[in-house]
mmCIF file of C-alpha atoms in Angstrom:
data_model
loop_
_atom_site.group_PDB
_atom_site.id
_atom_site.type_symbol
_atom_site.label_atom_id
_atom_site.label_comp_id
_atom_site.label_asym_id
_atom_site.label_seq_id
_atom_site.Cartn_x
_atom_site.Cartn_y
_atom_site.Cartn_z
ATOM 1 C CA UNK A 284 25.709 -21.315 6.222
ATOM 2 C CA UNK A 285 23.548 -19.431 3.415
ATOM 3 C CA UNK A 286 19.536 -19.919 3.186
ATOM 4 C CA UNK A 287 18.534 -21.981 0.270
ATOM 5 C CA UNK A 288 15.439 -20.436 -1.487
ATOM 6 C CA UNK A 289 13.545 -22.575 -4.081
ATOM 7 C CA UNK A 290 14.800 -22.709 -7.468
ATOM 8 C CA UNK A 291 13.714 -21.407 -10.886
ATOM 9 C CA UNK A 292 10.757 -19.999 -8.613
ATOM 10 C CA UNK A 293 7.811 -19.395 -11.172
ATOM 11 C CA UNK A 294 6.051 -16.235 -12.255
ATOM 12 C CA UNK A 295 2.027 -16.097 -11.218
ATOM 13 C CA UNK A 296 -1.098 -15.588 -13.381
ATOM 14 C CA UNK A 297 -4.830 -15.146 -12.388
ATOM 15 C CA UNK A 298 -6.460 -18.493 -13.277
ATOM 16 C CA UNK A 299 -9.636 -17.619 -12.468
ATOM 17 C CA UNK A 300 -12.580 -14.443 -11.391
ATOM 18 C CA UNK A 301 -15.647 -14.528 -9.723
ATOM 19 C CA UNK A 302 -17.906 -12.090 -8.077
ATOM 20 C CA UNK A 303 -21.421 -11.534 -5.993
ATOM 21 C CA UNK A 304 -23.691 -8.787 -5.710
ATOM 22 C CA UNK A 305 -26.271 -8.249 -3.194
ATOM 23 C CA UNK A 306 -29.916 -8.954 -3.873
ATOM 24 C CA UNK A 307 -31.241 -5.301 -3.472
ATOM 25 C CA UNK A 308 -30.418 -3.268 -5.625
ATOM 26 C CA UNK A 309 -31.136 1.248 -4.224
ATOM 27 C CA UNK A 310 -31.889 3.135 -7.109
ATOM 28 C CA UNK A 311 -31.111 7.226 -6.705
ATOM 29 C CA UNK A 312 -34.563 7.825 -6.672
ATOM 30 C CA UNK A 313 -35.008 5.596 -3.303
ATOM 31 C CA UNK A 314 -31.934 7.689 -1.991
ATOM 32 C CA UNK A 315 -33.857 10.755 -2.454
ATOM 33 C CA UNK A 316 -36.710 10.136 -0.128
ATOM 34 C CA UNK A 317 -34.365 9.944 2.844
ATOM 35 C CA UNK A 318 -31.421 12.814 1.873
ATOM 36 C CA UNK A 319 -31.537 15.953 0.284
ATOM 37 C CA UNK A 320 -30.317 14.761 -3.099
ATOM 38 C CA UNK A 321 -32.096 14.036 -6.713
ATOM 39 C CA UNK A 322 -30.836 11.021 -9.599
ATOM 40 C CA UNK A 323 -29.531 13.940 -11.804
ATOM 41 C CA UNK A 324 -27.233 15.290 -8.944
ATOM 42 C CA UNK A 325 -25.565 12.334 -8.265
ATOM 43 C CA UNK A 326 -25.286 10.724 -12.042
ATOM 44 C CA UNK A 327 -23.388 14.321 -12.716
ATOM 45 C CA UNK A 328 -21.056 14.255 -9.922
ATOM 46 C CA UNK A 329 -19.974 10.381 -9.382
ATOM 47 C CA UNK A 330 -22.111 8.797 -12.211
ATOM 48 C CA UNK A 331 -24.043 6.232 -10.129
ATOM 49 C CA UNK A 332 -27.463 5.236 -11.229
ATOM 50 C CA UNK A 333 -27.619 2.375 -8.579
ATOM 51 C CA UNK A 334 -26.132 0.562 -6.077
ATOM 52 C CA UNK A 335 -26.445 -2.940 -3.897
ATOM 53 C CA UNK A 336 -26.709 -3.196 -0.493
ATOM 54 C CA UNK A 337 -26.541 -6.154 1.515
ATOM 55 C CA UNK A 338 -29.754 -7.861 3.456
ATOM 56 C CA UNK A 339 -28.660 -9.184 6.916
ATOM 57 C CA UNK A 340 -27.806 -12.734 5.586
ATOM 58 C CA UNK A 341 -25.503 -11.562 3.209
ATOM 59 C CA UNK A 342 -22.320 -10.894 5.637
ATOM 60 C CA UNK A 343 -19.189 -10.559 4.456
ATOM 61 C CA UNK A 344 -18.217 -14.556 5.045
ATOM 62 C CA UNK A 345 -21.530 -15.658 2.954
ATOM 63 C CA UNK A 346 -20.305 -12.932 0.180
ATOM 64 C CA UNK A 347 -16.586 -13.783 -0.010
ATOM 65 C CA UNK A 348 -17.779 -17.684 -0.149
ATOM 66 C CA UNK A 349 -20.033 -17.369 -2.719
ATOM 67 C CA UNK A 350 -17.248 -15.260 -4.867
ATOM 68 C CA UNK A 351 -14.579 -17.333 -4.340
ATOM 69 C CA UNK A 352 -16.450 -20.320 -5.388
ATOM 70 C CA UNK A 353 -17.202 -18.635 -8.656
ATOM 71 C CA UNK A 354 -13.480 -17.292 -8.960
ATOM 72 C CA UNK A 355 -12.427 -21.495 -7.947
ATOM 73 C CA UNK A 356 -14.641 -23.131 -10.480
ATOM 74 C CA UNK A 357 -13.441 -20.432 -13.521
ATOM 75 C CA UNK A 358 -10.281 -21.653 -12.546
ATOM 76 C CA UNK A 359 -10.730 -25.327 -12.752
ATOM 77 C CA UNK A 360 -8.627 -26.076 -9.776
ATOM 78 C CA UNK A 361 -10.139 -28.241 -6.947
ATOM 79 C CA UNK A 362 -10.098 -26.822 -3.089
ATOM 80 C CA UNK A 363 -7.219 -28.761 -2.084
ATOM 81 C CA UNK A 364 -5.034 -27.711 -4.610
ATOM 82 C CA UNK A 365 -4.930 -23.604 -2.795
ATOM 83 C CA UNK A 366 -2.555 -23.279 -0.352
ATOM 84 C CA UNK A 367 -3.054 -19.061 0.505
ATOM 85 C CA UNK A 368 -6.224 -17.379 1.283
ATOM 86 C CA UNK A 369 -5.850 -13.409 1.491
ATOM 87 C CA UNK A 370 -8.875 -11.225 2.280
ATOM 88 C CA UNK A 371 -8.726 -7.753 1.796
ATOM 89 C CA UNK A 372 -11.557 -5.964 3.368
ATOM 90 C CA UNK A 373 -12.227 -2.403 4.474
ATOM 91 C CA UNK A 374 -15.359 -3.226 6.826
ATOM 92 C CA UNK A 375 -14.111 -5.732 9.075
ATOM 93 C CA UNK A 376 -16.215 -5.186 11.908
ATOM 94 C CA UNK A 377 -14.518 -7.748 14.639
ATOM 95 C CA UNK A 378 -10.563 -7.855 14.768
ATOM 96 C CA UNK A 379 -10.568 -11.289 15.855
ATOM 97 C CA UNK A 380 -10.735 -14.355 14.550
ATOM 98 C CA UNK A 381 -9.935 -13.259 10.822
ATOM 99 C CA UNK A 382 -12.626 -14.307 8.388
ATOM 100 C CA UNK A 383 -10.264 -15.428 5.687
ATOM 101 C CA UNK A 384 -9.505 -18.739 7.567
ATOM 102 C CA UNK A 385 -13.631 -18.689 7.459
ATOM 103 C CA UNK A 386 -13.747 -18.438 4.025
ATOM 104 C CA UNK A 387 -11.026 -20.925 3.660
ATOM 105 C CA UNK A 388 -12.866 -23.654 5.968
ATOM 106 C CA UNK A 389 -16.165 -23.300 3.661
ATOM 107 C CA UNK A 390 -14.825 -23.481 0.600
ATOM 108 C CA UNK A 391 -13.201 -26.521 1.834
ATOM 109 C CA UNK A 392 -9.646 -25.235 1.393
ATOM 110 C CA UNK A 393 -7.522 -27.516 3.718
ATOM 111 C CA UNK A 394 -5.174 -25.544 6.389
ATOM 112 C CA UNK A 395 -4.074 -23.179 4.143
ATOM 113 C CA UNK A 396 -2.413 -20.069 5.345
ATOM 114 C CA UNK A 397 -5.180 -17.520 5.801
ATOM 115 C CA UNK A 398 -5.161 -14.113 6.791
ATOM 116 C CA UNK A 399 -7.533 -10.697 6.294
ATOM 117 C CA UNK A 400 -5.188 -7.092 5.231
ATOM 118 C CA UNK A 401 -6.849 -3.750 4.671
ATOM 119 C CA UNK A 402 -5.178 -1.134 2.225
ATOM 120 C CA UNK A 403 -8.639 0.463 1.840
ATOM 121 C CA UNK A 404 -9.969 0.606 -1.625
ATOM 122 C CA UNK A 405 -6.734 -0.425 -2.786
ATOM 123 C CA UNK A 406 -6.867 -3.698 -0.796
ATOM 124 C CA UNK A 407 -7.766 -6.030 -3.204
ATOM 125 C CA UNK A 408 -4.690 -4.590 -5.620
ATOM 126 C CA UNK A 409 -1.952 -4.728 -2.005
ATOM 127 C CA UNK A 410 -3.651 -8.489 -1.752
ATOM 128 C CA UNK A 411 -2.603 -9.509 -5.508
ATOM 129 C CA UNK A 412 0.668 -8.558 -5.136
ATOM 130 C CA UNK A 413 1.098 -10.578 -1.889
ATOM 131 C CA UNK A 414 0.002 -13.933 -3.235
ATOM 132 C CA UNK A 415 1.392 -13.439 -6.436
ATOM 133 C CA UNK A 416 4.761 -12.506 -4.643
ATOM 134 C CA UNK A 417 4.467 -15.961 -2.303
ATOM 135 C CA UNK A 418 3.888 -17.880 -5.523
ATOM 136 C CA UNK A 419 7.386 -16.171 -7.211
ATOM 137 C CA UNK A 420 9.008 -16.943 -3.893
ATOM 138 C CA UNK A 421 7.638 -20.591 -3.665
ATOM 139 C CA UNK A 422 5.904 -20.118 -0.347
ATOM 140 C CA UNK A 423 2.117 -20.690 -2.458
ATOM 141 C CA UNK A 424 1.786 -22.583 -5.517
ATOM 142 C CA UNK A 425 -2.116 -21.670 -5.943
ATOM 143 C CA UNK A 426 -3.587 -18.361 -3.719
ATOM 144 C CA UNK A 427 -7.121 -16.924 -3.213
ATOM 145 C CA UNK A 428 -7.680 -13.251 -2.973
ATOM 146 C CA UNK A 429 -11.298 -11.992 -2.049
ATOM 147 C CA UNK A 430 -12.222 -8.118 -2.073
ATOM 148 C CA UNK A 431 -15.418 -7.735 0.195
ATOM 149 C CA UNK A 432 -17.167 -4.902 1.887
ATOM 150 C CA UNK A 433 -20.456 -4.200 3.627
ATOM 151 C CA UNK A 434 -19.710 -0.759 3.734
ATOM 152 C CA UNK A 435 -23.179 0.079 4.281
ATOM 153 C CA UNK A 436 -22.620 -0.975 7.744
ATOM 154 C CA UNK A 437 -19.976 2.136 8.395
ATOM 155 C CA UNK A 438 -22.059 4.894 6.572
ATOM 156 C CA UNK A 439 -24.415 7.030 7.529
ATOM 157 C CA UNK A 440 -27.153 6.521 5.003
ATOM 158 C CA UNK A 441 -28.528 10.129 5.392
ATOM 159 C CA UNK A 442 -25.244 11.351 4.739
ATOM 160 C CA UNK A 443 -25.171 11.902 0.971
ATOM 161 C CA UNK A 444 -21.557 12.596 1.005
ATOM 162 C CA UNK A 445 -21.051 8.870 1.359
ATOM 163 C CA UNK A 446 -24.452 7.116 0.991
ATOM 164 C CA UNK A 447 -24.521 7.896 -2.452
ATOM 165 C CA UNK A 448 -21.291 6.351 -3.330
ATOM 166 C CA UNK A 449 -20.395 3.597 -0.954
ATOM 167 C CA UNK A 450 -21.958 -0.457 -1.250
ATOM 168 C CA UNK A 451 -21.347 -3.747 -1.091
ATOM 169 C CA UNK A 452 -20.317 -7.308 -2.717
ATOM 170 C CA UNK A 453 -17.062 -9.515 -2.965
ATOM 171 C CA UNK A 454 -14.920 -9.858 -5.992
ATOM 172 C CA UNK A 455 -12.436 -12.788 -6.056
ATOM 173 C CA UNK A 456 -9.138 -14.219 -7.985
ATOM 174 C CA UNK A 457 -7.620 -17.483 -8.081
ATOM 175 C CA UNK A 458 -3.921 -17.185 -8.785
ATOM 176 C CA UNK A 459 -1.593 -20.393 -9.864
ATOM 177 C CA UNK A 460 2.110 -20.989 -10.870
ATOM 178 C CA UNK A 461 3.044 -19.720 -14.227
ATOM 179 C CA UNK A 462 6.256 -20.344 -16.590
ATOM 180 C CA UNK A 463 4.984 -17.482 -18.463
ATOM 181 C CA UNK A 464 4.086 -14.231 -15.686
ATOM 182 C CA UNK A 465 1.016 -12.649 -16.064
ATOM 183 C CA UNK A 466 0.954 -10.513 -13.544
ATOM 184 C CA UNK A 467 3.536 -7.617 -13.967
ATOM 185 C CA UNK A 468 5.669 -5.620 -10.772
ATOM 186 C CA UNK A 469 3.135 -3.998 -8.319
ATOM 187 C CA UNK A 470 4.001 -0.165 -8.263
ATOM 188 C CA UNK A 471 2.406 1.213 -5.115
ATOM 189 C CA UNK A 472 2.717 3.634 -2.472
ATOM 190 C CA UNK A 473 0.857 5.396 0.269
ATOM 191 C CA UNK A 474 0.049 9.192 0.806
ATOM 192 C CA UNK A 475 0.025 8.891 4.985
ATOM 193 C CA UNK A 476 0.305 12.921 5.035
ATOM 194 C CA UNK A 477 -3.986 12.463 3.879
ATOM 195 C CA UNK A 478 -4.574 9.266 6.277
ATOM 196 C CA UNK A 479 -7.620 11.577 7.535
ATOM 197 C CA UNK A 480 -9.542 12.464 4.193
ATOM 198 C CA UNK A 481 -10.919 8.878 4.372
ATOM 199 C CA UNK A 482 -11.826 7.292 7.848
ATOM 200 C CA UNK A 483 -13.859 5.837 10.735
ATOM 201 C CA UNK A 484 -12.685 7.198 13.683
ATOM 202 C CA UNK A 485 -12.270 5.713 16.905
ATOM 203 C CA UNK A 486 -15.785 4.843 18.536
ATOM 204 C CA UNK A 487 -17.270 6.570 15.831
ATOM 205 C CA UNK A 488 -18.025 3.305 13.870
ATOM 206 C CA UNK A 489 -18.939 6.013 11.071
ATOM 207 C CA UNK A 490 -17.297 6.542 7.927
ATOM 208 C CA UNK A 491 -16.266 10.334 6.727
ATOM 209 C CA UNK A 492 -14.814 11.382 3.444
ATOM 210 C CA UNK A 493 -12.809 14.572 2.526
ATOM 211 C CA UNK A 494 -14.313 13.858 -0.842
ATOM 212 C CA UNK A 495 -12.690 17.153 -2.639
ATOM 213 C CA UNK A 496 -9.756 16.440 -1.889
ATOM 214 C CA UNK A 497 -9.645 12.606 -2.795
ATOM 215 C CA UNK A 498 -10.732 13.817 -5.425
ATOM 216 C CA UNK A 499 -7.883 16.174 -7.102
ATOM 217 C CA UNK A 500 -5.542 13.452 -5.270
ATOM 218 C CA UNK A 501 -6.595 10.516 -7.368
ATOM 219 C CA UNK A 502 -6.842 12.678 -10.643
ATOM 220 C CA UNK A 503 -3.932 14.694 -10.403
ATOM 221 C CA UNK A 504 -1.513 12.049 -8.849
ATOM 222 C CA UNK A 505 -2.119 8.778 -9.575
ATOM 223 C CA UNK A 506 -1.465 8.850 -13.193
ATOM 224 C CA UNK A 507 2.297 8.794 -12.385
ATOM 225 C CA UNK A 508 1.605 5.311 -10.619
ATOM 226 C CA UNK A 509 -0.082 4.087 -13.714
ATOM 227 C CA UNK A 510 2.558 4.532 -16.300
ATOM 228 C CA UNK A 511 4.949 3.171 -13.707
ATOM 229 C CA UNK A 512 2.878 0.152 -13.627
ATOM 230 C CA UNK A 513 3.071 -0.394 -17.406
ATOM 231 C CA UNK A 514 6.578 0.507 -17.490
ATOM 232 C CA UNK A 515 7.758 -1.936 -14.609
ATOM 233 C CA UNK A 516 5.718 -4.568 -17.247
ATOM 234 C CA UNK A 517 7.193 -3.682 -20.058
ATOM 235 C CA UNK A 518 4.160 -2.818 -21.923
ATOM 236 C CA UNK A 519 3.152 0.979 -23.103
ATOM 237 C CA UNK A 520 -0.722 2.395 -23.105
ATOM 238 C CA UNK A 521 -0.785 1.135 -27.122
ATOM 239 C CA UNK A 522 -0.453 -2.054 -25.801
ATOM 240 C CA UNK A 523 -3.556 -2.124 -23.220
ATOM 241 C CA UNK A 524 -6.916 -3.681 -23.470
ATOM 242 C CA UNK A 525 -8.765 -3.010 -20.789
ATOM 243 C CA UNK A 526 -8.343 -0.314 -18.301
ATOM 244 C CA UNK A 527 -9.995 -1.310 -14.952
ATOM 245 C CA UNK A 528 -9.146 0.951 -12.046
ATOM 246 C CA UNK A 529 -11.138 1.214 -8.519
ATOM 247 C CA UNK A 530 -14.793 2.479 -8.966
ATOM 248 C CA UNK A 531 -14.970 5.409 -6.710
ATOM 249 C CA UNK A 532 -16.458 8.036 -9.104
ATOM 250 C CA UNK A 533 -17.127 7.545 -12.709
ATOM 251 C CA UNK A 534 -15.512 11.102 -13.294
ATOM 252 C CA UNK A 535 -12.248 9.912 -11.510
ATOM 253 C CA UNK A 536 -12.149 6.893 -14.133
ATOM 254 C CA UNK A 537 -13.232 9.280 -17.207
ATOM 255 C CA UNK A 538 -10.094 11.949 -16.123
ATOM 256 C CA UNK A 539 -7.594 8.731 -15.555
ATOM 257 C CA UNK A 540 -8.503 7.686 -19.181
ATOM 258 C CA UNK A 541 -7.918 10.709 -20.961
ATOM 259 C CA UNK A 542 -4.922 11.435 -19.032
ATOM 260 C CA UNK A 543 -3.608 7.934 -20.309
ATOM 261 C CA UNK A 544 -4.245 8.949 -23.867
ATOM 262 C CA UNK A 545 -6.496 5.584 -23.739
ATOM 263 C CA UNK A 546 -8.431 5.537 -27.269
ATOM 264 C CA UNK A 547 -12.140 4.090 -28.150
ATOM 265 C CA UNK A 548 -10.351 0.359 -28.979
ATOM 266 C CA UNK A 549 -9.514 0.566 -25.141
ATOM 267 C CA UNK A 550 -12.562 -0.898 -23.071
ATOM 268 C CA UNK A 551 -12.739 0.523 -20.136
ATOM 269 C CA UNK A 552 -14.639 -0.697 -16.855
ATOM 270 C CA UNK A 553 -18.081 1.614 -15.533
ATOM 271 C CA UNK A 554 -19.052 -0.916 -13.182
ATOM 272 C CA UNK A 555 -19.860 1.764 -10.512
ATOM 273 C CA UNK A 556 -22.479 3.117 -12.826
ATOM 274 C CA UNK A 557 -24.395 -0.018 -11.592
ATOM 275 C CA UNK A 558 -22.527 -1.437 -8.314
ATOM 276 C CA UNK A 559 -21.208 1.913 -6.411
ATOM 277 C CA UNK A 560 -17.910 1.919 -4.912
ATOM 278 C CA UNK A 561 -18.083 -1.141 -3.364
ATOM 279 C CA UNK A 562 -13.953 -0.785 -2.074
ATOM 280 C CA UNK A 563 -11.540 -3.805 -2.146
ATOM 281 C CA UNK A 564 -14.323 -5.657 -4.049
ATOM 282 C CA UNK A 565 -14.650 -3.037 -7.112
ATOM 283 C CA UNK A 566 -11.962 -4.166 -9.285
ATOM 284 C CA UNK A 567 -12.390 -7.529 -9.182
ATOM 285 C CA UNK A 568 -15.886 -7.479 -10.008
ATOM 286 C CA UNK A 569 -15.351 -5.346 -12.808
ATOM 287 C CA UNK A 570 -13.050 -7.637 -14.380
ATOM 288 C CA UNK A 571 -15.666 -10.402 -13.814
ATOM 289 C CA UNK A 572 -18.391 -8.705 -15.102
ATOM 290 C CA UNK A 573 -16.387 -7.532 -18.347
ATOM 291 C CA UNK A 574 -15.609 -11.470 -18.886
ATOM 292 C CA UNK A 575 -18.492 -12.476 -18.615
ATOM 293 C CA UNK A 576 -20.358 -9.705 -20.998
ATOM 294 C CA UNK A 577 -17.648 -10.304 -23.738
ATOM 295 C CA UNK A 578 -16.865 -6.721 -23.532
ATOM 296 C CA UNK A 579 -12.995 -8.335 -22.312
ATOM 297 C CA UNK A 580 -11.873 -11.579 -23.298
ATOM 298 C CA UNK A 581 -9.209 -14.199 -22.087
ATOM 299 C CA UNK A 582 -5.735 -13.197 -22.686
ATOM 300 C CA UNK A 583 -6.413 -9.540 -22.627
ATOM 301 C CA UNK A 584 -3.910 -6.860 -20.938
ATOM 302 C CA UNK A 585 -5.651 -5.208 -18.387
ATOM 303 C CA UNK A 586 -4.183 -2.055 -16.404
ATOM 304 C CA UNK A 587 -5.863 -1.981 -12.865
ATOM 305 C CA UNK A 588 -5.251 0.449 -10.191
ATOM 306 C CA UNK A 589 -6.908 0.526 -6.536
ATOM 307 C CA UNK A 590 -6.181 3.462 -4.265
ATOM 308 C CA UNK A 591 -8.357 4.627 -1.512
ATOM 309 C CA UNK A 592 -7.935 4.996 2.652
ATOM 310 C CA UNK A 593 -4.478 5.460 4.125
ATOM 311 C CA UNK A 594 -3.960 6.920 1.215
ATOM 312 C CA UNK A 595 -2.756 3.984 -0.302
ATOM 313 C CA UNK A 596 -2.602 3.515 -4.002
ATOM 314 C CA UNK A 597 -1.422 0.070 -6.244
ATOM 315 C CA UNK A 598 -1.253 -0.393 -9.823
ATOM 316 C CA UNK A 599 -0.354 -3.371 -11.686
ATOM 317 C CA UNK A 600 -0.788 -4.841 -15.392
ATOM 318 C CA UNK A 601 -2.410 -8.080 -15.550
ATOM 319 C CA UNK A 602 -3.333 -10.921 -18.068
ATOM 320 C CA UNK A 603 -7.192 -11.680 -17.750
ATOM 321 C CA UNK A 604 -7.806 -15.548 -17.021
#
């Protein structure tokens, strides 16, 4: 007896993006009275000028609630029409209960299947390919995905090494059913030989970054995973509109751009200038920001790429909503 799957299973599109920032916003300068550090020092080597951190009432449910119900109203679907809630998060702090059934319940998504994964930085990018993947298979017709960290809870904010870089806020996509796909073959991988350049250690409850060598590992072999991405979606750089890949260092996203061969027509996403590396929740709130500035517009090809802890790395070419 063979296993029927469902037929002419669809291909999957983002519908719609949303994303919140914390209230405060921690200038370099403010950095500077508690580290040894100075603006110009870290503008030249990660090109931050400011970041947000999160006040106590902004947890990561209240963040990832108030994203997704930007990401659901862009996307003109009502609550009960998502059937998969994925929440990819780097700064869980409790293993149990999962906060995307949480996040489902007050966004008044009905018993959906709900469940938290962390890739890291590249979370968000491992989360798009799972919902988009249970849409093609027909086990989700519409999916959340929320990116959210409050990794200000997990550094050491004297340690410049990581203060500097690391924030917080929640990006989110709404994904639907689509006769025409618009979101191309995941090509990802992990690097477990490096699982220790990025980590909190076991009762530490402290992050630590190698960042060197994440460093030459994201600029010297992730490019590979990029043109794989475009290739698997049948699309070449010339092709590209927008180039949005994790915002861990402004000079990581300057050497991935030239290495493309990306030209000035290509708009390419600083967020971190503003936001830091806020982790699973960077890409997505680039791409909402860029929509909503004009700099990107609906129906635009974006490359996006999210790689961080593990090492874990995931690139895939998307249609923007």
């Amino acid at each position: 007896m063979s296993i029927r799957l469902p037929a002419g299973a669809p291909g999957a599109r983002i519908l719609g993006l949303g994303g919140y920032r914390p209230r405060r916003r921690v200038t370099n300068d403010e950095l500077a009275q508690v580290m040894e550090t100075n603006d110009e020092w870290i503008r030249t080597r990660v090109g931050i000028a400011e970041r947000r951190w999160a006040s106590e009432d902004e947890t990561l449910v209240e963040m990832s609630v108030a994203a997704g119900g930007k990401a659901l109203a862009a996307s003109g679907l009502a609550p009960d029409e998502v059937d998969l809630v994925i929440l990819a998060s780097a700064s869980l702090t409790e293993p149990i209960p999962g906060i995307g059934p949480q996040v489902a319940h007050r966004l008044g998504i009905p018993r959906p299947g709900a469940f938290d994964l962390n890739a890291g930085c590249a979370g968000f990018c491992y989360a798009l390919e799972v919902a988009s993947s249970a849409i093609r298979a027909g086990s989700a017709r519409n999916a959340l995905v929320v990116g959210v960290e409050r990794l200000t809870d997990v550094v050491d904010k004297t340690d410049r090494s990581t203060a500097v870089i690391f924030a917080d806020g929640a990006g989110a996509a709404v994904l639907g059913a689509s006769d025409e796909p618009g979101i191309g073959p995941v090509a990802w991988g992990s690097d477990g030989d490096q699982f220790s350049a990025i980590e909190i250690a076991a009762g530490t409850g402290t992050m630590t970054m190698a960042g060197q060598a994440v460093y030459r590992w994201a600029t010297t072999r992730l490019t590979d995973t990029l043109v794989q991405a475009m290739e698997s979606a049948g699309v070449e750089a010339k092709d590209v509109d927008v180039f949005a890949p994790h915002q861990a260092n402004l000079r990581i996203v300057e050497s991935m751009t030239k290495r493309l061969g990306f030209g000035e027509d290509v708009v390419v996403a600083r967020d971190i200038v503003q936001s830091g590396n806020t982790s699973a929740a960077s890409i997505p709130l680039a791409l909402a920001a860029l929509l909503e500035s004009g700099e990107a517009k609906s129906g635009d090809l974006a490359l996006v790429l999210g790689y961080g802890a593990g090492l874990t790395f995931a690139g895939q070419v998307l249609v923007l909503p």
